[in-house]
Each structure stands twice: as C-alpha cells, then as structure tokens.
Short mmCIF file of C-alpha atoms and ligand atoms in Angstrom, two decimals:
data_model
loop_
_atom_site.label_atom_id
_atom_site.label_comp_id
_atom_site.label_asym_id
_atom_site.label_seq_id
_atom_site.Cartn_x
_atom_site.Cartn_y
_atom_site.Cartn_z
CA UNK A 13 124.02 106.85 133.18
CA UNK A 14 121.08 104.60 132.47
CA UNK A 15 121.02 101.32 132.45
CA UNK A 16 119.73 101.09 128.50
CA UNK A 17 122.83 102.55 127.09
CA UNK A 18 126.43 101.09 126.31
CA UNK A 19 130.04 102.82 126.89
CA UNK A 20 132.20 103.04 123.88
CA UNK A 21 135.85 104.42 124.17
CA UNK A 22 138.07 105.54 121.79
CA UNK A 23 141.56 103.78 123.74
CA UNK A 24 143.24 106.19 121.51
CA UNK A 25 142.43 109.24 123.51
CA UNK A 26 140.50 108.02 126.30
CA UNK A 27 136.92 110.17 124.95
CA UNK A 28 133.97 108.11 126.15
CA UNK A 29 130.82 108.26 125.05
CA UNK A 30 127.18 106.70 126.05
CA UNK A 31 125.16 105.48 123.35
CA UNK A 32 121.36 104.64 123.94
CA UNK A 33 119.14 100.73 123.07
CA UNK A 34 116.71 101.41 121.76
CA UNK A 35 114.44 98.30 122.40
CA UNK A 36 112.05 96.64 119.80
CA UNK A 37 108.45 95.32 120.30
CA UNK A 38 110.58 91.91 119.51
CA UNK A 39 114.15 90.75 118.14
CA UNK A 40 117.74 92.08 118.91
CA UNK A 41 118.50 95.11 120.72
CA UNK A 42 119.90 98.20 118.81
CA UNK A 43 122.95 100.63 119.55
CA UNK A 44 122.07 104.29 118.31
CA UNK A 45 125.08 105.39 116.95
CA UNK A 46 123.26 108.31 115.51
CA UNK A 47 126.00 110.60 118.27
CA UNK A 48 129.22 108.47 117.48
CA UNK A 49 130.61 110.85 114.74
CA UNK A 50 129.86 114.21 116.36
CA UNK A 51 131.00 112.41 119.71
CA UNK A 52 134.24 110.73 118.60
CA UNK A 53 134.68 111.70 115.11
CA UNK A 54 134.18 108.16 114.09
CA UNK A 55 132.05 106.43 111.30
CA UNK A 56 130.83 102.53 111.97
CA UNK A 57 131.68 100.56 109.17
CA UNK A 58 129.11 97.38 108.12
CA UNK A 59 129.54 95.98 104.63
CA UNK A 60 126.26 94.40 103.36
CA UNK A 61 124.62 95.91 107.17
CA UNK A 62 125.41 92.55 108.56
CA UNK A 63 124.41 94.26 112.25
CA UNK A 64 122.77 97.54 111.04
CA UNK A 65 119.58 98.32 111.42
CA UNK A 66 118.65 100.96 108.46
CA UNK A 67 115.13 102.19 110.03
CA UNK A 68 112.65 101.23 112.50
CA UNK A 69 109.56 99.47 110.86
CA UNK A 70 106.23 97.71 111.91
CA UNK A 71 105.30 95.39 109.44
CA UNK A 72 107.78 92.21 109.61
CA UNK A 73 109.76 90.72 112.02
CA UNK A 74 112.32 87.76 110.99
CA UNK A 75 113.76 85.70 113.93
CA UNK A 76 116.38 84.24 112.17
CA UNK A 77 118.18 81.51 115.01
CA UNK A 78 114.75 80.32 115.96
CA UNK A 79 112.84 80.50 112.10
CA UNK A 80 110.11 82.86 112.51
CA UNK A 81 108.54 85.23 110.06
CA UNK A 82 105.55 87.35 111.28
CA UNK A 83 103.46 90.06 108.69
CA UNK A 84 102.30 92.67 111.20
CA UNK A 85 102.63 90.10 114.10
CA UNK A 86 100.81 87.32 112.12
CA UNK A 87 103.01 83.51 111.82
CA UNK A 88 103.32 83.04 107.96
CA UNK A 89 102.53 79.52 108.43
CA UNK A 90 98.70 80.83 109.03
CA UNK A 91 98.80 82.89 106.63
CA UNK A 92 99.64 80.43 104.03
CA UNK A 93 97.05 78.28 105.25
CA UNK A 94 94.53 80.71 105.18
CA UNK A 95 94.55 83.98 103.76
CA UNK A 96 95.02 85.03 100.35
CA UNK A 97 97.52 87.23 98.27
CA UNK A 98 95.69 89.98 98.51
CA UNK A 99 94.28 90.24 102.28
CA UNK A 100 97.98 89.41 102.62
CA UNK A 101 99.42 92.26 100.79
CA UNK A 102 96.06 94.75 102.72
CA UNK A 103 97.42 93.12 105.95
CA UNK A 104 101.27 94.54 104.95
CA UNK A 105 100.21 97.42 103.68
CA UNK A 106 97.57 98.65 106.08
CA UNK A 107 98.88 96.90 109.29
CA UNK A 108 95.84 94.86 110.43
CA UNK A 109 93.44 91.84 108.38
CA UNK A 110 90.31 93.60 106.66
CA UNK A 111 86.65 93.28 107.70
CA UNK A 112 84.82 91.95 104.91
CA UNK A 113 83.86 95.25 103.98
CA UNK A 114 87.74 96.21 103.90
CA UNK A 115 88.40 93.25 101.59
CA UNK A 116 85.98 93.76 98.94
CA UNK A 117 86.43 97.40 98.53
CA UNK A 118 90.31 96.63 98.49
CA UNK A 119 89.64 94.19 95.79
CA UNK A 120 87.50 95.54 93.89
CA UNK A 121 89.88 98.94 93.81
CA UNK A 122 92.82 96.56 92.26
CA UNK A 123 90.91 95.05 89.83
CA UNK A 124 90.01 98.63 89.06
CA UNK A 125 93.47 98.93 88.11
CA UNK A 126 94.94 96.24 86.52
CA UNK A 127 94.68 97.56 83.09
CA UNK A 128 97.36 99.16 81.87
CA UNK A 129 97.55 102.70 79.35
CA UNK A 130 97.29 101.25 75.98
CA UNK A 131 100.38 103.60 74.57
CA UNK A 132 102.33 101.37 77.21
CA UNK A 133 101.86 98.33 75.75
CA UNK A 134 103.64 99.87 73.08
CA UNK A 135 106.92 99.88 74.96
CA UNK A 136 106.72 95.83 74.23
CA UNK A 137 107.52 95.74 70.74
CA UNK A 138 110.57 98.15 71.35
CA UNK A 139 112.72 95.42 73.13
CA UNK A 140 114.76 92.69 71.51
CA UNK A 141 113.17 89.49 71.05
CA UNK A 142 114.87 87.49 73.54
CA UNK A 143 115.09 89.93 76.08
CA UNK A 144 114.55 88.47 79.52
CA UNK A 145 111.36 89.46 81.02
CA UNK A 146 113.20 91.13 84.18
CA UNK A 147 114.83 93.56 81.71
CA UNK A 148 111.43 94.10 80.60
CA UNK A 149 110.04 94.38 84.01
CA UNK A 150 113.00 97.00 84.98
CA UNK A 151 111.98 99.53 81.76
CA UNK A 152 108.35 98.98 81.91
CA UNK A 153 108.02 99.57 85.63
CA UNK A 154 109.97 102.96 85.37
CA UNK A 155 107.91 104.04 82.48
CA UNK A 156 104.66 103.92 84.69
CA UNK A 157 105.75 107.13 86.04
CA UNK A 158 105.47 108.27 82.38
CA UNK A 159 101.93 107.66 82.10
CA UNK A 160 100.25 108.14 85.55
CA UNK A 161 101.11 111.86 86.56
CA UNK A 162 98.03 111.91 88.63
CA UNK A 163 99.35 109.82 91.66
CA UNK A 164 103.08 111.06 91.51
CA UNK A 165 103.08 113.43 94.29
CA UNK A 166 105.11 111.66 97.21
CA UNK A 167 104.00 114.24 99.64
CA UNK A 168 100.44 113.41 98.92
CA UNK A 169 99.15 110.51 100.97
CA UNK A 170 96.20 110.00 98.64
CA UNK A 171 98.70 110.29 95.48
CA UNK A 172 101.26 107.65 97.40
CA UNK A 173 98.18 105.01 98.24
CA UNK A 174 96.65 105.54 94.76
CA UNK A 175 100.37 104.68 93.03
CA UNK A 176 100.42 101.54 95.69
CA UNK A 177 97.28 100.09 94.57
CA UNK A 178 98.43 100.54 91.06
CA UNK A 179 101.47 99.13 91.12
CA UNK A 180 100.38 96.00 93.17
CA UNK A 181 97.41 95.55 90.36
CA UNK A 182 99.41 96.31 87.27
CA UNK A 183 102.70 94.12 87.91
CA UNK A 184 100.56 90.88 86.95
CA UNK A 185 99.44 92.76 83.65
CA UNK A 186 103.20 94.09 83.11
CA UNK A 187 104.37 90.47 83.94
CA UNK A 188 102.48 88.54 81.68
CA UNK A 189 102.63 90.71 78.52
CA UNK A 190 106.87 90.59 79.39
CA UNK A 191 106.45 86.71 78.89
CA UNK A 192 104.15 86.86 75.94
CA UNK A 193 105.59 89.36 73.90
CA UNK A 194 108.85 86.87 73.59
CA UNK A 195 106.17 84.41 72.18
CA UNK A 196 105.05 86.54 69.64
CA UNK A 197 101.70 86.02 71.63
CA UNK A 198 98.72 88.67 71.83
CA UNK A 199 98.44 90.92 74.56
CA UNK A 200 95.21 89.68 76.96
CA UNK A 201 92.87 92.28 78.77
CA UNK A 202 93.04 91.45 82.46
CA UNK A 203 89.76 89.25 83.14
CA UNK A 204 88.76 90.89 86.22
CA UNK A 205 85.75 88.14 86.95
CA UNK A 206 88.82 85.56 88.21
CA UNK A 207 91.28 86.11 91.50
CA UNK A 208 94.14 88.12 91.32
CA UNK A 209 96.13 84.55 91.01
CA UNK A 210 93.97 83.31 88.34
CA UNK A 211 94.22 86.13 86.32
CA UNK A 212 97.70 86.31 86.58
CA UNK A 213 97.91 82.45 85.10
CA UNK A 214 94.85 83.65 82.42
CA UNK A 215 97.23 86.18 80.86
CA UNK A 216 100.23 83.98 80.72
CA UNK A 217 98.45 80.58 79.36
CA UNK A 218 95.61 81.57 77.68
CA UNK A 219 95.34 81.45 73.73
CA UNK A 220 92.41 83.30 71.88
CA UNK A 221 91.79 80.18 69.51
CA UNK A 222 91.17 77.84 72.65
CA UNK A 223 88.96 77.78 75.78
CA UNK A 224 91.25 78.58 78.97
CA UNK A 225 90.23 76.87 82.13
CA UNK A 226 91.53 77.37 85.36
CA UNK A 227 94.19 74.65 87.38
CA UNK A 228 93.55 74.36 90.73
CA UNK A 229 96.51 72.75 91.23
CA UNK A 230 98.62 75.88 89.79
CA UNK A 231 96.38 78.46 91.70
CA UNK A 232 97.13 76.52 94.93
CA UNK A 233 100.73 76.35 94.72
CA UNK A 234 100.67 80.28 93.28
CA UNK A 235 98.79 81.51 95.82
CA UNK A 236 101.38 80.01 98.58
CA UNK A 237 104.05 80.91 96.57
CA UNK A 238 102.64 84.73 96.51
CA UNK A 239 102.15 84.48 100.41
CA UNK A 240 105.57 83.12 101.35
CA UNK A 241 107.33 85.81 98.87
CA UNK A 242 105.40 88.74 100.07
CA UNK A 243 107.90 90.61 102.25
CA UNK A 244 110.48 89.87 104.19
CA UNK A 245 111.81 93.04 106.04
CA UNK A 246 114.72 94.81 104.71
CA UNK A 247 116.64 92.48 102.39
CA UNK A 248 118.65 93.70 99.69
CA UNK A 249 115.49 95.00 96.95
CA UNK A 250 113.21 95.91 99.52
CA UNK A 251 116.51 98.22 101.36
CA UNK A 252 117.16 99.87 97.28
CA UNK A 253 113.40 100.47 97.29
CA UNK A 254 113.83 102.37 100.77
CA UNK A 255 117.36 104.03 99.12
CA UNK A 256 115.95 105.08 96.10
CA UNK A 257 112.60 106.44 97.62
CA UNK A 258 114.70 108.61 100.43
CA UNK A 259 115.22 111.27 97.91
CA UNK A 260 112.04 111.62 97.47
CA UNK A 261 111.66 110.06 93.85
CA UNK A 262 108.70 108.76 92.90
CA UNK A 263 107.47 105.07 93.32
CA UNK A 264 107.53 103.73 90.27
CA UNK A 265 111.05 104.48 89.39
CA UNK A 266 111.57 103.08 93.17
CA UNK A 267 109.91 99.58 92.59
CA UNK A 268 111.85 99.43 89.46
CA UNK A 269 115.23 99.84 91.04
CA UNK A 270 113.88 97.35 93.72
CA UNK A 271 113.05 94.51 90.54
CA UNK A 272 116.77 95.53 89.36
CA UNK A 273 118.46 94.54 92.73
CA UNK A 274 116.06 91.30 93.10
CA UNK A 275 117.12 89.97 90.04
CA UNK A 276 120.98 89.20 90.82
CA UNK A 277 121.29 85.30 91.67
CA UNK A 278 122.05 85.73 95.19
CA UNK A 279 118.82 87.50 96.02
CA UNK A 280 115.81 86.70 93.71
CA UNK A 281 117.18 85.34 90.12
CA UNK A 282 118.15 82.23 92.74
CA UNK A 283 115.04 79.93 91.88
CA UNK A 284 116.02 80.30 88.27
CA UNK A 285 119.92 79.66 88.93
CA UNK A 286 118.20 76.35 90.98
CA UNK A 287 116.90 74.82 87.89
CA UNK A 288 119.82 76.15 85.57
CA UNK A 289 122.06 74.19 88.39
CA UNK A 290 120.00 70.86 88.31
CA UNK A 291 120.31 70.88 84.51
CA UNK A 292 123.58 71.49 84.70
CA UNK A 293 124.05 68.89 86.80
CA UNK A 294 122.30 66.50 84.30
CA UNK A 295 121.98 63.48 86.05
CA UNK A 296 121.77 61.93 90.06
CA UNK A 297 126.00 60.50 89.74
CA UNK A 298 127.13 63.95 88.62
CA UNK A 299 125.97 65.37 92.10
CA UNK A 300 129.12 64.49 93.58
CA UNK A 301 131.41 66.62 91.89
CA UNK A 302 129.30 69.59 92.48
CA UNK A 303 128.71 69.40 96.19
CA UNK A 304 132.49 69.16 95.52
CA UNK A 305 132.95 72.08 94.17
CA UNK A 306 130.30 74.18 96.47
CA UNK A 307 132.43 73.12 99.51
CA UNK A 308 136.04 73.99 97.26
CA UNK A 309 137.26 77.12 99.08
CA UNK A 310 139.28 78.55 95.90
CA UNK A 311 136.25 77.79 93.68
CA UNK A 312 133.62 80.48 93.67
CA UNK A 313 130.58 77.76 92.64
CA UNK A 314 127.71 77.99 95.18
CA UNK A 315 124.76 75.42 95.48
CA UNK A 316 122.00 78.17 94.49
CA UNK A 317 119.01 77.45 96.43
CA UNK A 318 120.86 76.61 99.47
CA UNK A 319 121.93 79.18 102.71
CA UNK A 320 120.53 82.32 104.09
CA UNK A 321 121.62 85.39 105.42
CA UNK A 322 119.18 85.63 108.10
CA UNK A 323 117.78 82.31 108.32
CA UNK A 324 120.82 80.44 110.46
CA UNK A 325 118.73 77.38 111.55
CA UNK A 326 115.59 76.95 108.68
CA UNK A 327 113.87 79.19 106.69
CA UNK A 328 110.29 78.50 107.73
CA UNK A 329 108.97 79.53 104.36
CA UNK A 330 111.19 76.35 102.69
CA UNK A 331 109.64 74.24 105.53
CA UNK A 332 105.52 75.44 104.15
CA UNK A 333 106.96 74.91 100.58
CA UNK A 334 108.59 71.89 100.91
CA UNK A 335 105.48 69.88 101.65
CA UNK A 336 103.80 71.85 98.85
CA UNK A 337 106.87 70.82 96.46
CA UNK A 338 106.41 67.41 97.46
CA UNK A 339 102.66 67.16 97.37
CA UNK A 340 103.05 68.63 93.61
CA UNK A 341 105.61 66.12 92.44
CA UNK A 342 103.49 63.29 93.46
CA UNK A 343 100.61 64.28 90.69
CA UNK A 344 103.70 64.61 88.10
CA UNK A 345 103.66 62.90 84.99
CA UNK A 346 106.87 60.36 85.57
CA UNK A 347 108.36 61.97 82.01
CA UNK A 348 109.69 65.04 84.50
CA UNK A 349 110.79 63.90 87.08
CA UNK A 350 114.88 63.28 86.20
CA UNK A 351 115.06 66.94 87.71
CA UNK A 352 113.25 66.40 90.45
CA UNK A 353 114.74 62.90 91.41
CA UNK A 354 118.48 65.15 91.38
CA UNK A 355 116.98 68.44 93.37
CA UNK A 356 115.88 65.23 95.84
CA UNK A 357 118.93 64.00 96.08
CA UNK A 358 121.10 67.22 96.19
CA UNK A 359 118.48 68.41 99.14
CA UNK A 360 119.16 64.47 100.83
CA UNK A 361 123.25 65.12 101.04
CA UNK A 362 123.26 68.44 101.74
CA UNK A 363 121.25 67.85 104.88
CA UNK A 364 123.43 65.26 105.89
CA UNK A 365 127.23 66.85 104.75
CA UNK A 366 129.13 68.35 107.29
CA UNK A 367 130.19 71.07 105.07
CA UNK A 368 126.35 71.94 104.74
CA UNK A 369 125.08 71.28 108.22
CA UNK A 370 127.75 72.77 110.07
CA UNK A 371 127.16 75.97 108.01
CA UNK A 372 123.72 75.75 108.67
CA UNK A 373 123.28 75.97 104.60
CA UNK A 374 119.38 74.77 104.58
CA UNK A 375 117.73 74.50 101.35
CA UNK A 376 116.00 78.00 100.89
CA UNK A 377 112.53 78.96 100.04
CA UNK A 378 113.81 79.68 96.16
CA UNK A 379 115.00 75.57 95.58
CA UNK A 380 111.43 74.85 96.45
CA UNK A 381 109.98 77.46 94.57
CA UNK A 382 112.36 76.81 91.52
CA UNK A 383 110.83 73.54 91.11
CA UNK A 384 107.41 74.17 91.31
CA UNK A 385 107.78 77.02 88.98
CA UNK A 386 109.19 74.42 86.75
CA UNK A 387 106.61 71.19 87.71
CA UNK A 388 103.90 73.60 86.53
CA UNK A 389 105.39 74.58 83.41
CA UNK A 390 105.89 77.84 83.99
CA UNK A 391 109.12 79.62 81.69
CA UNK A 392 112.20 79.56 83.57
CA UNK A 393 113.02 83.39 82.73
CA UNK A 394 109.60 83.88 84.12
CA UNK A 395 110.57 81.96 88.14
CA UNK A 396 111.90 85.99 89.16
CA UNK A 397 109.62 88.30 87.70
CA UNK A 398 107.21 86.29 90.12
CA UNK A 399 109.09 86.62 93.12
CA UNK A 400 108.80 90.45 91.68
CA UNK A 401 105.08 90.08 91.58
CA UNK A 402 104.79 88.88 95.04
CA UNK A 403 107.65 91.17 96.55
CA UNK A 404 105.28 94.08 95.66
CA UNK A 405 103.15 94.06 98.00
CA UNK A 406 105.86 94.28 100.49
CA UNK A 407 107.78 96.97 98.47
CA UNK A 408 104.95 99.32 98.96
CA UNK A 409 104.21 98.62 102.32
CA UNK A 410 107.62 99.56 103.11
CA UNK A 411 107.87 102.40 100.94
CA UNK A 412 104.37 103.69 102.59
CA UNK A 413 105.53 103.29 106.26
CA UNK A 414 109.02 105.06 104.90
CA UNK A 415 107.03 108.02 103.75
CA UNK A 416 105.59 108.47 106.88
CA UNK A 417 108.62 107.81 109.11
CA UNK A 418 109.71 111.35 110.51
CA UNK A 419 113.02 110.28 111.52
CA UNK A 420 114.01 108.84 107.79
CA UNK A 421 116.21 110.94 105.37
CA UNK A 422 118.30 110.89 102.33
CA UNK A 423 120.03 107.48 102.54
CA UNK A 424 124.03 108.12 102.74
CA UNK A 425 126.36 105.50 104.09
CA UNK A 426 129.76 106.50 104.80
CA UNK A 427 132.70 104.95 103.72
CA UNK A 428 136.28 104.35 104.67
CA UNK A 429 138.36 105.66 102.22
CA UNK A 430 141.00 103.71 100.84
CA UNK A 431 142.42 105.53 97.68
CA UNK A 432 145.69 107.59 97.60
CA UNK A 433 146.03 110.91 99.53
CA UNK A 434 145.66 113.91 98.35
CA UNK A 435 148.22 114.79 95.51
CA UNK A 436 148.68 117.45 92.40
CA UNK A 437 147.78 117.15 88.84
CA UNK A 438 150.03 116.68 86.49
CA UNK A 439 150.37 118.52 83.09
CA UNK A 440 150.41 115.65 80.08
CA UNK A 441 153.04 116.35 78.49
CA UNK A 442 155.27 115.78 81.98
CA UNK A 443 153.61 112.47 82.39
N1 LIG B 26 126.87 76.78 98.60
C1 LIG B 26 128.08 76.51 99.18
N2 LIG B 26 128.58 77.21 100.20
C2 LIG B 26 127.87 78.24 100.69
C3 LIG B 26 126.61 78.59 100.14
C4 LIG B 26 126.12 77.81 99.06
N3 LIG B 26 124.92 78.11 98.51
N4 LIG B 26 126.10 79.66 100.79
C5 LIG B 26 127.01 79.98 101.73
N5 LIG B 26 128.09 79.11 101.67
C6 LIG B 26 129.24 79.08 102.59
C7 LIG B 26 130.21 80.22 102.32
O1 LIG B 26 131.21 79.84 101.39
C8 LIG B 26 130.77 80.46 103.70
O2 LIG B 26 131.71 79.44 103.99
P1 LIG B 26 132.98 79.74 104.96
O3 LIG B 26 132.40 80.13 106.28
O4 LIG B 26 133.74 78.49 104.95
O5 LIG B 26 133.70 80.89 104.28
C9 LIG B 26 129.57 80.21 104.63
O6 LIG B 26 128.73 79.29 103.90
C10 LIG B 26 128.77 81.48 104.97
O7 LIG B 26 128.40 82.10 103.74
P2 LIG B 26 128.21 83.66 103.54
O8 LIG B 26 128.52 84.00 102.13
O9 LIG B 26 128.95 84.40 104.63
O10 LIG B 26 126.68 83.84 103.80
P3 LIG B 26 125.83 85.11 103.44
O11 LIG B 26 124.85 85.28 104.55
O12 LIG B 26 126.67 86.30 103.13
O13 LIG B 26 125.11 84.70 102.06
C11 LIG B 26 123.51 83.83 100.54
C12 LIG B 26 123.80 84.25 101.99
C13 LIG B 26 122.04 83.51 100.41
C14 LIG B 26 123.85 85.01 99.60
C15 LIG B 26 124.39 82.60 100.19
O14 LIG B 26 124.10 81.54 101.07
C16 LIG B 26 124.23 82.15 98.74
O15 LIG B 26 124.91 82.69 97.86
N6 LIG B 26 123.30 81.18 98.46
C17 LIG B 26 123.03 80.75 97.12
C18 LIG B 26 122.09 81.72 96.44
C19 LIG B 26 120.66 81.62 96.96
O16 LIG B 26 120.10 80.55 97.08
N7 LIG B 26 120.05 82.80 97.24
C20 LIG B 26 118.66 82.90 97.65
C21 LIG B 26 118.51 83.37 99.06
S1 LIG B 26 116.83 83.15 99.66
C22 LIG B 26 115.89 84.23 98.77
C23 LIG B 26 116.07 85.66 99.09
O17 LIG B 26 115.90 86.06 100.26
O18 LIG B 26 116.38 86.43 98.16
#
C-alpha cells in the first residue's frame, strides 16, 4: 500500500478498501472515491459539495483560511492594480498574460464582435416592461444559440473559441440594451473606438440628444470591479455552467443557465439584496434590530453582503474593494451619503459582534460592490447582470478547459433516497 492513499472500512462487514490523493499543484489534498461504489457498494453523500471536488482545473486557486485568490497562479491584488478586464479574462481563458501582439489581436477580435444580429434586438420589445434585466439576460443569452449556428459545434475547438469570444464581447451589448429597453431608451451601436469598460458605460448612459463623455472615476471603479468578479473557481454558476455543458449542449444555453443560478441572493443577486437591506434599514438607530435579527436562530433574515463559503478568514477581493469603496465615497456629493453612513456602520458592528466575528462573517466582496454600483448611479436591477458581465470571462474559461478535460463526463450526483419503498398501484375507485 502506498503511502498516498487512505483505508476506508465498511465496520459493517469488515471490506476494506484503499483509495488514492491525488495531490494538487496547491490547496487541500483529494480522496478519489471514483472505486468506493464498485468497491463497497457505497455512494458519498455532500450536499452543496462542501468537501467535493467536481473536476480538476488550472485556472484558479482560492485559499480560503489564509485569503488568497490566484488567476492562473497570478495574486488578484496585482491584477487589480494592473491589468485590465480583458488581458484578465485572455489570462483565464488562455492560461498565461499576452505579448503585446496577443493583446491587440485579442482585442481587436472582441470588438469584432460586440455587435449583436439585428433580428435579436427584436427579442427586447417582447418582454414586459418591468422585467428585471437578469430575466432578460437569462432569454437573450439562450437565444444566441438561435442566431450564431456557425460556432455551435462543441467538438470543434475553433467553433468553441469563436462562441467564447462572442459571448465575452456581446454580454456588454446584451446588458445594456436589457437596462435600456425598461427606459423606453434607444438601442446604441457598440462604439468600438472606447475600452471594453467604457463602452459598456457608453451604452448604458449615453443619450442621442446629448454629448456623452467618459468618467474616469466610473471606469476606474468598473474596471476593478470586472477584475475582482472575473472567476472564482467552481462556485455555484460557474459548477451549473460545467453541469449544463457535460452533456454536451452548446455554450450559449450553458452561460445562460450559469446567469440563472448567479442571480439567487445568496450567490450573485447579493450586492442588490445589500442596498435593498440598507434601505430597508432606513436609518443608522434601526441597525440594531437587524443585527438582531441576523443573529435570531428561528429567524431566517441574513445580513446580505456579509459571510462566505470559502472565504473563512477575509475575502481578499472585499479587502481591494474596500479601499476603492472608500476612496469613492469621499468624492460623494453629501446628499447620498445616509446609505453609506448605515452600510459604515453595519460593516463597524459586525466586525466587532461576537456573533459576527466568531463566525468569521466578513463583509463580502458584493457589500462593497453594492455600494459603488449605487455611489455611481448605476440601476439597482442592473448591480447582477454586472457581476454576469464580469463572471463571463471565467464561465468560458472553465467551460473551455471542461471541453478539453478527458476524464469529465455527464454530470450525475447520486442521491440517498428517502421516499417510501417500493409499493403497488392502486385502482381509483379503491382509493
Ligand atoms: N448573516 C447572519 N448570519 C449568517 C450569515 C449572514 N449573512 N451568513 C452566515 N451566517 C451564519 C449562519 O446562520 C450559521 O450560523 P450557525 O453556525 O449558528 O448555524 C453560520 O453563520 C455559518 O453559515 P452557513 O450558512 O453554514 O454558511 P455557508 O457557507 O453555507 O453560506 C453564504 C455562505 C454566503 C451563502 C452565507 O454567508 C450568506 O447567506 N450570506 C449572505 C448572502 C451573501 O452576501 N452572498 C454573497 C456571497 S459572496 C459572492 C459570491 O461568491 O457569490
């Protein structure tokens, strides 16, 4: 028996078997159970994969006790200090930081794409008025697959990286026109002499009867926020993107189901449910009774913006932001800050309440993002589909490297069945 295996034995009848670890490059050490069932006849059973490891991947690494998060072995606190959204998202998706030559051809190829089929923008106008831009985002995501037939082949390497790069430079296009068709505004051509961040802010803000001009300010905060939300291994959209995609279906319909399962509060609809929360709250002597009611054990409330799954100690992304956030609220016009003075305060006790620090419940990288979404005046329904945005560029990284895994297949947990036993059908009349 080698050392790099562990013993398990069913007490029950005595059966042993030896299980291999494997070993990453870096992080925790990983049973293969891939032998238990055939071995023991027994399944492993992980709600939410607290301590399962779903596939073997190169392109981040999360230490979660000691706050780190590398892109292909690069700290994200140089990243946001020095690259870009889009040598970030080459960097994730290619696995190393362009030449200059690499960089400009990427570039230049999105901005190839960021139009989108004119029959698309169609599909606007056929959703309610006040839908929220996610649902949007869900439908007209899917529909992609409607129009580009071209680069739908999954087998097809050149299909798959031609449906990456379109997807990464459509979602700002898709995005905006989500926001603007609630306004009753007109649909903007992508403008592709500005960045990839500027554009994005051109489409949203921009009115034809007045001049548009770029904020610094907003493309400097953007372009961190884009950074910090690029990927982040396999959390819950980025593991549906991997589900869906393992039958084979094509990527479009896959990034869809992946902006479905980011929207739910827990996951990326939580720098929305921030600002909904500080509203809520109203004003600074109301935060009592809610930190009350986050630490109530038969009340369900939560403090959104606050705790981590992975991140136990800090989430080094909220530590970057923070100083962002705060940097931003300094140029604010006094007028908004009533919000700001409560997230302050609600970030002050829960770093100090037992309940919160012995729970290790650190504000998260979506409180800070929730208010600088909101200091910049940017629609609250709007805070997710830009976590979306971002999120794409890991989405397709993963769902490239997942492509080309040979050890990948269908997803299928198991389950442990719970229902009644097996039993005969009754006629309806003897019921
Ligand atoms: N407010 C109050 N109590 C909390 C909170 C919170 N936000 N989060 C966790 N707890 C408590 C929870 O009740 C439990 O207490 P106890 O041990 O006494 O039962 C303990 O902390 C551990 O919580 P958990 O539910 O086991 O933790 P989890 O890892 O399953 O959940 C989470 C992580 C992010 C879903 C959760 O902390 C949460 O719901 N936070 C609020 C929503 C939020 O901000 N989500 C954004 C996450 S960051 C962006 C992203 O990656 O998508």
């Amino acid at each position: 028996m080698s050392n790099n295996t562990v013993t398990i034995t069913d007490n029950r009848t005595g059966k042993k078997v030896d299980l291999d670890i494997l070993d990453p490059t870096m992080g925790s050490s990983t049973i293969d159970i891939r032998k238990l069932h055939k071995e023991l006849g027994l399944f492993t059973y992980d709600p939410g994969f607290q301590a399962t490891a779903s596939c073997k991947s190169d392109i981040t690494f999360i230490d979660g006790d000691k706050g780190i998060l590398l892109y292909r072995g690069y700290p994200i606190e140089q990243l946001a200090e020095k690259s870009g959204y889009l040598e970030t998202s080459y960097l994730l998706i290619y696995g190393h930081l362009p030449t200059p030559v690499e960089y400009h051809t990427f570039v230049k190829t999105i901005k190839n794409h960021t139009m989108v089929h004119e029959d698309l923008k169609m599909f606007f106008n056929g959703f309610h008025h006040d839908a929220h831009p996610m649902a949007i985002m869900v439908g007209v995501v899917g529909a992609l697959s409607a129009f580009y037939h071209d680069s739908l082949d999954v087998n097809n390497p050149r299909h798959r990286e031609i449906s990456a790069h379109r997807l990464l430079a459509k979602m700002p296009t898709i995005a905006a026109y989500s926001h603007r068709r609630a306004h009753g505004l007109p649909l903007p051509y992508p403008r592709n002499d500005l960045d990839f961040i500027e554009n994005f802010l051109y489409m949203m803000f921009s009115v034809p009867s007045r001049e548009w001009s770029v904020d610094p300010i907003a493309v400097r905060a953007m372009r961190l926020i884009f950074i910090l939300h690029a990927d982040h291994e396999q959390n819950a959209s980025t593991s549906t993107v991997r589900l869906a995609s393992s039958s084979g279906a094509n990527p479009f319909a896959c990034i869809s189901a992946g902006i479905a399962s980011l929207w739910g509060p827990a996951h990326g609809g939580a720098n929305e449910a921030v600002i909904r929360m500080l509203e809520e709250i109203g004003t600074p002597d109301r935060i009592p009774q809610f930190i009350a009611r986050a630490k109530d054990k038969d009340d369900e409330y939560r403090l959104m913006g606050f705790g981590h799954r992975v991140y136990k100690n800090y989430d080094p992304r909220a530590k970057i932001i923070r100083a962002a956030c705060n940097e931003l609220l300094e140029t604010m016009d006094s007028t908004n800050t009533p919000l700001f003075d409560i997230a302050r305060e609600l970030e002050r006790i829960a770093l100090e309440d037992e309940y919160f620090v012995s729970r290790n419940l650190y504000p998260n990288v979506d409180f800070y993002s929730g208010i600088i979404f909101k200091a910049l005046g940017m629609p609250m329904n709007m805070f997710t589909v830009i976590f979306a945005m971002a999120r794409t560029a890991g989405w397709i990284s993963q769902w490239l490297e997942m492509m080309d895994d040979k050890e990948q297949r269908i997803g299928r947990p198991r389950q442990i069945y719970t229902g009644v036993k097996m039993r005969d059908y009754v006629d309806l009349n003897q019921r």
